[in-house]
PDB file of C-alpha atoms in Angstrom:
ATOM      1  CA  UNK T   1      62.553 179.026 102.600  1.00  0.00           C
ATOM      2  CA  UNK T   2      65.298 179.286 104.807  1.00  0.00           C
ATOM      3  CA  UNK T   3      69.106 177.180 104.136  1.00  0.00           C
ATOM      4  CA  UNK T   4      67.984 174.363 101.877  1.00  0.00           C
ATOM      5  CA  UNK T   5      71.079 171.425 100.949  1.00  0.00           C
ATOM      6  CA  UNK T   6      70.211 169.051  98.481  1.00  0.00           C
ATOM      7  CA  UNK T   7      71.983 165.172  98.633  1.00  0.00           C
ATOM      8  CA  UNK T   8      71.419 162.534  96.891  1.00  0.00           C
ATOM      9  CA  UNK T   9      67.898 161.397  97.351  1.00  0.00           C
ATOM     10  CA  UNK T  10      67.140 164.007 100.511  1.00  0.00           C
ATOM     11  CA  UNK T  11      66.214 167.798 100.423  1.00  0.00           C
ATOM     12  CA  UNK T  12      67.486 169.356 103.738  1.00  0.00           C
ATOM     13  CA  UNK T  13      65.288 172.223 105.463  1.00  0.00           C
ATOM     14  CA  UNK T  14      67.094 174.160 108.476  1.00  0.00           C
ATOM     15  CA  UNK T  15      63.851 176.357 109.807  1.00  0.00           C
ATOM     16  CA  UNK T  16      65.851 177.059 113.210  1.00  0.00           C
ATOM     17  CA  UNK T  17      62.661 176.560 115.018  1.00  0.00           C
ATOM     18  CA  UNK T  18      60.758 179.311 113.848  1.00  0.00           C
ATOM     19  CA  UNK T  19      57.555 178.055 112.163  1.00  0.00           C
ATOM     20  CA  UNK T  20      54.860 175.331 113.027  1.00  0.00           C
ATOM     21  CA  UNK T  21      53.948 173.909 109.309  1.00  0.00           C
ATOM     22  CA  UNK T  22      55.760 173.289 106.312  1.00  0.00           C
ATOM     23  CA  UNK T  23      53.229 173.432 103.043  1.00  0.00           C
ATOM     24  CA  UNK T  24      55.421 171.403 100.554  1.00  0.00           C
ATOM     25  CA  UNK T  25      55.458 171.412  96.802  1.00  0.00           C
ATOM     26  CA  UNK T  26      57.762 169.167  95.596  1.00  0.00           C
ATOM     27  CA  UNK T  27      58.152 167.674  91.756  1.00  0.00           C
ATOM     28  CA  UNK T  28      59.131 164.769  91.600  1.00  0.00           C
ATOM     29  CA  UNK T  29      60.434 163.325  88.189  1.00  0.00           C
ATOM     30  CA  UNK T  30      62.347 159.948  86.517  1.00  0.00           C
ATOM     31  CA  UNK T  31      61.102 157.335  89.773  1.00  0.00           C
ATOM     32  CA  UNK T  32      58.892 154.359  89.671  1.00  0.00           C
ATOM     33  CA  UNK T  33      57.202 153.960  92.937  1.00  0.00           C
ATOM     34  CA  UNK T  34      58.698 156.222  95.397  1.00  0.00           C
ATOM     35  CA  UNK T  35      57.633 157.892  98.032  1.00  0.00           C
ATOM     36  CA  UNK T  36      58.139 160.986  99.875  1.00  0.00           C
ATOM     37  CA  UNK T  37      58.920 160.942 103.808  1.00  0.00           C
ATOM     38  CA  UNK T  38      59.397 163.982 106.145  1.00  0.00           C
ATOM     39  CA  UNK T  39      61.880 163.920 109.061  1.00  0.00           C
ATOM     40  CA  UNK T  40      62.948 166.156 111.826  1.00  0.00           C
ATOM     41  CA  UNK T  41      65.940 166.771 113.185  1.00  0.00           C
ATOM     42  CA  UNK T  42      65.439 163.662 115.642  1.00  0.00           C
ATOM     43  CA  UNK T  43      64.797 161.916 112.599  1.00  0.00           C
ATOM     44  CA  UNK T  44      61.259 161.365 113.523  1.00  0.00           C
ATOM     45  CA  UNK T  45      58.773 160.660 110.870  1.00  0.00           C
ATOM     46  CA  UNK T  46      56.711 163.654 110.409  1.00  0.00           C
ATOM     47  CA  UNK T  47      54.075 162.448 108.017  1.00  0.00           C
ATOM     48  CA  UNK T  48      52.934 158.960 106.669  1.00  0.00           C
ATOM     49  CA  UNK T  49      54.914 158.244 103.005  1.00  0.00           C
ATOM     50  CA  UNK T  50      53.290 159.996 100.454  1.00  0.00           C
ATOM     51  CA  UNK T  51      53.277 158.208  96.839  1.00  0.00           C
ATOM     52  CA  UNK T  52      55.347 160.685  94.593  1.00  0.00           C
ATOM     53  CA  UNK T  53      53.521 161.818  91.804  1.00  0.00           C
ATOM     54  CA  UNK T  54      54.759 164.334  89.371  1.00  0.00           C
ATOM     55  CA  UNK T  55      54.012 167.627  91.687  1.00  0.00           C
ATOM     56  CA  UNK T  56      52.864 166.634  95.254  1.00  0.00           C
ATOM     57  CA  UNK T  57      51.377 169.312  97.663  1.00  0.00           C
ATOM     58  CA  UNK T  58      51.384 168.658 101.192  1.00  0.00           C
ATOM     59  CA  UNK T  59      51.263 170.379 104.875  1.00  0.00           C
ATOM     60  CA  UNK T  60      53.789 168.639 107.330  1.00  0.00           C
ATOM     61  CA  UNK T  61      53.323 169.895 110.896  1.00  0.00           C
ATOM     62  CA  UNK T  62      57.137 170.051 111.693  1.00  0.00           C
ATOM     63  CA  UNK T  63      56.666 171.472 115.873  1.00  0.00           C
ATOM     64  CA  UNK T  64      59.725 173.767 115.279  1.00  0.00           C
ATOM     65  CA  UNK T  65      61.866 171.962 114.434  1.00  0.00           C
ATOM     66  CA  UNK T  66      65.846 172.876 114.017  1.00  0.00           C
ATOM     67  CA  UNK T  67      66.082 170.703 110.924  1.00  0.00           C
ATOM     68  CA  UNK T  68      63.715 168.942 108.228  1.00  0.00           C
ATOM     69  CA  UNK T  69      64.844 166.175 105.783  1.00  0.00           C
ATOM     70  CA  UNK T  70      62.750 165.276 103.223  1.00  0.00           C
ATOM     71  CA  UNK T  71      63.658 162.515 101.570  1.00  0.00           C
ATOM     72  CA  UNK T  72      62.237 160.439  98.151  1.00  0.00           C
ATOM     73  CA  UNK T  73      62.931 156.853  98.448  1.00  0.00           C
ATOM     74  CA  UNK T  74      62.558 154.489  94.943  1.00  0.00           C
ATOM     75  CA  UNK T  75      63.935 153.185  91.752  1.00  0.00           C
ATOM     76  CA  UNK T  76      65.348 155.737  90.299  1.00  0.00           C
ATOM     77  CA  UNK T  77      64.790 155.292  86.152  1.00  0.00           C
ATOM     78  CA  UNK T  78      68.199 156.042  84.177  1.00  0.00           C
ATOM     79  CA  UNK T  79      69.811 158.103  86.499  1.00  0.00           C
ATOM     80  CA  UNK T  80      67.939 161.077  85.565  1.00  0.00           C
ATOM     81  CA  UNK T  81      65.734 161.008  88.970  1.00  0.00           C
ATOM     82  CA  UNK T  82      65.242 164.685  90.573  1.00  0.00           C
ATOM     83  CA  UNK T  83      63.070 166.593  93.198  1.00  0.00           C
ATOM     84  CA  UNK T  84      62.445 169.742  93.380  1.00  0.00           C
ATOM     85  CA  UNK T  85      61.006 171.984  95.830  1.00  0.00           C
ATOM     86  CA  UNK T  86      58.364 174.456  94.315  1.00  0.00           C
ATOM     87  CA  UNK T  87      58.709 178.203  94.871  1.00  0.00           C
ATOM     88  CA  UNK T  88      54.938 178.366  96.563  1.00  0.00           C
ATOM     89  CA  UNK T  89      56.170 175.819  99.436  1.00  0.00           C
ATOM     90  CA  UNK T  90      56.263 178.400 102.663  1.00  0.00           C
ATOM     91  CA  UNK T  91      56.337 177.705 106.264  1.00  0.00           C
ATOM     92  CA  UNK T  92      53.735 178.663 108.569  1.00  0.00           C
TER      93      UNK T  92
END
């Protein structure tokens, strides 16, 4: 992966155009109901919203982009919410 910034309840990306797909593998832990959305750096929508479950694999076609935001929207249970991307994500 290349520069990742984590805030809040996003997981920034910065693949400076390089690649064409994003294969994701993201935990996902301490949420009831949330999804996971994908945007670019245009902050278009990438992929439909994807019901977290505990891991959650996924390819996002992300057309180059400069910059991807993922981003895991619920109720976050006690404050001990997290999501974390897996070391077998990789672009291609």
């Amino acid at each position: 992966m290349e520069t990742i910034t984590v805030g809040g309840n996003h997981i920034t990306l910065q693949p400076a155009g390089k690649y064409q797909k994003l294969v994701l593998q993201l935990g996902v832990t301490g949420t009831d109901h949330a999804t996971i959305q994908v945007l670019n750096d245009k902050k278009e929508l990438l992929n439909k919203p994807i019901k977290a479950n505990e891991i959650n694999t996924f390819e996002v076609d992300i057309e180059t982009a400069q910059e991807i935001k993922i981003e895991i929207k619920g109720k976050i249970k006690e404050s001990k919410g997290t999501g974390v991307i897996l070391t077998t994500s990789h672009y291609k």
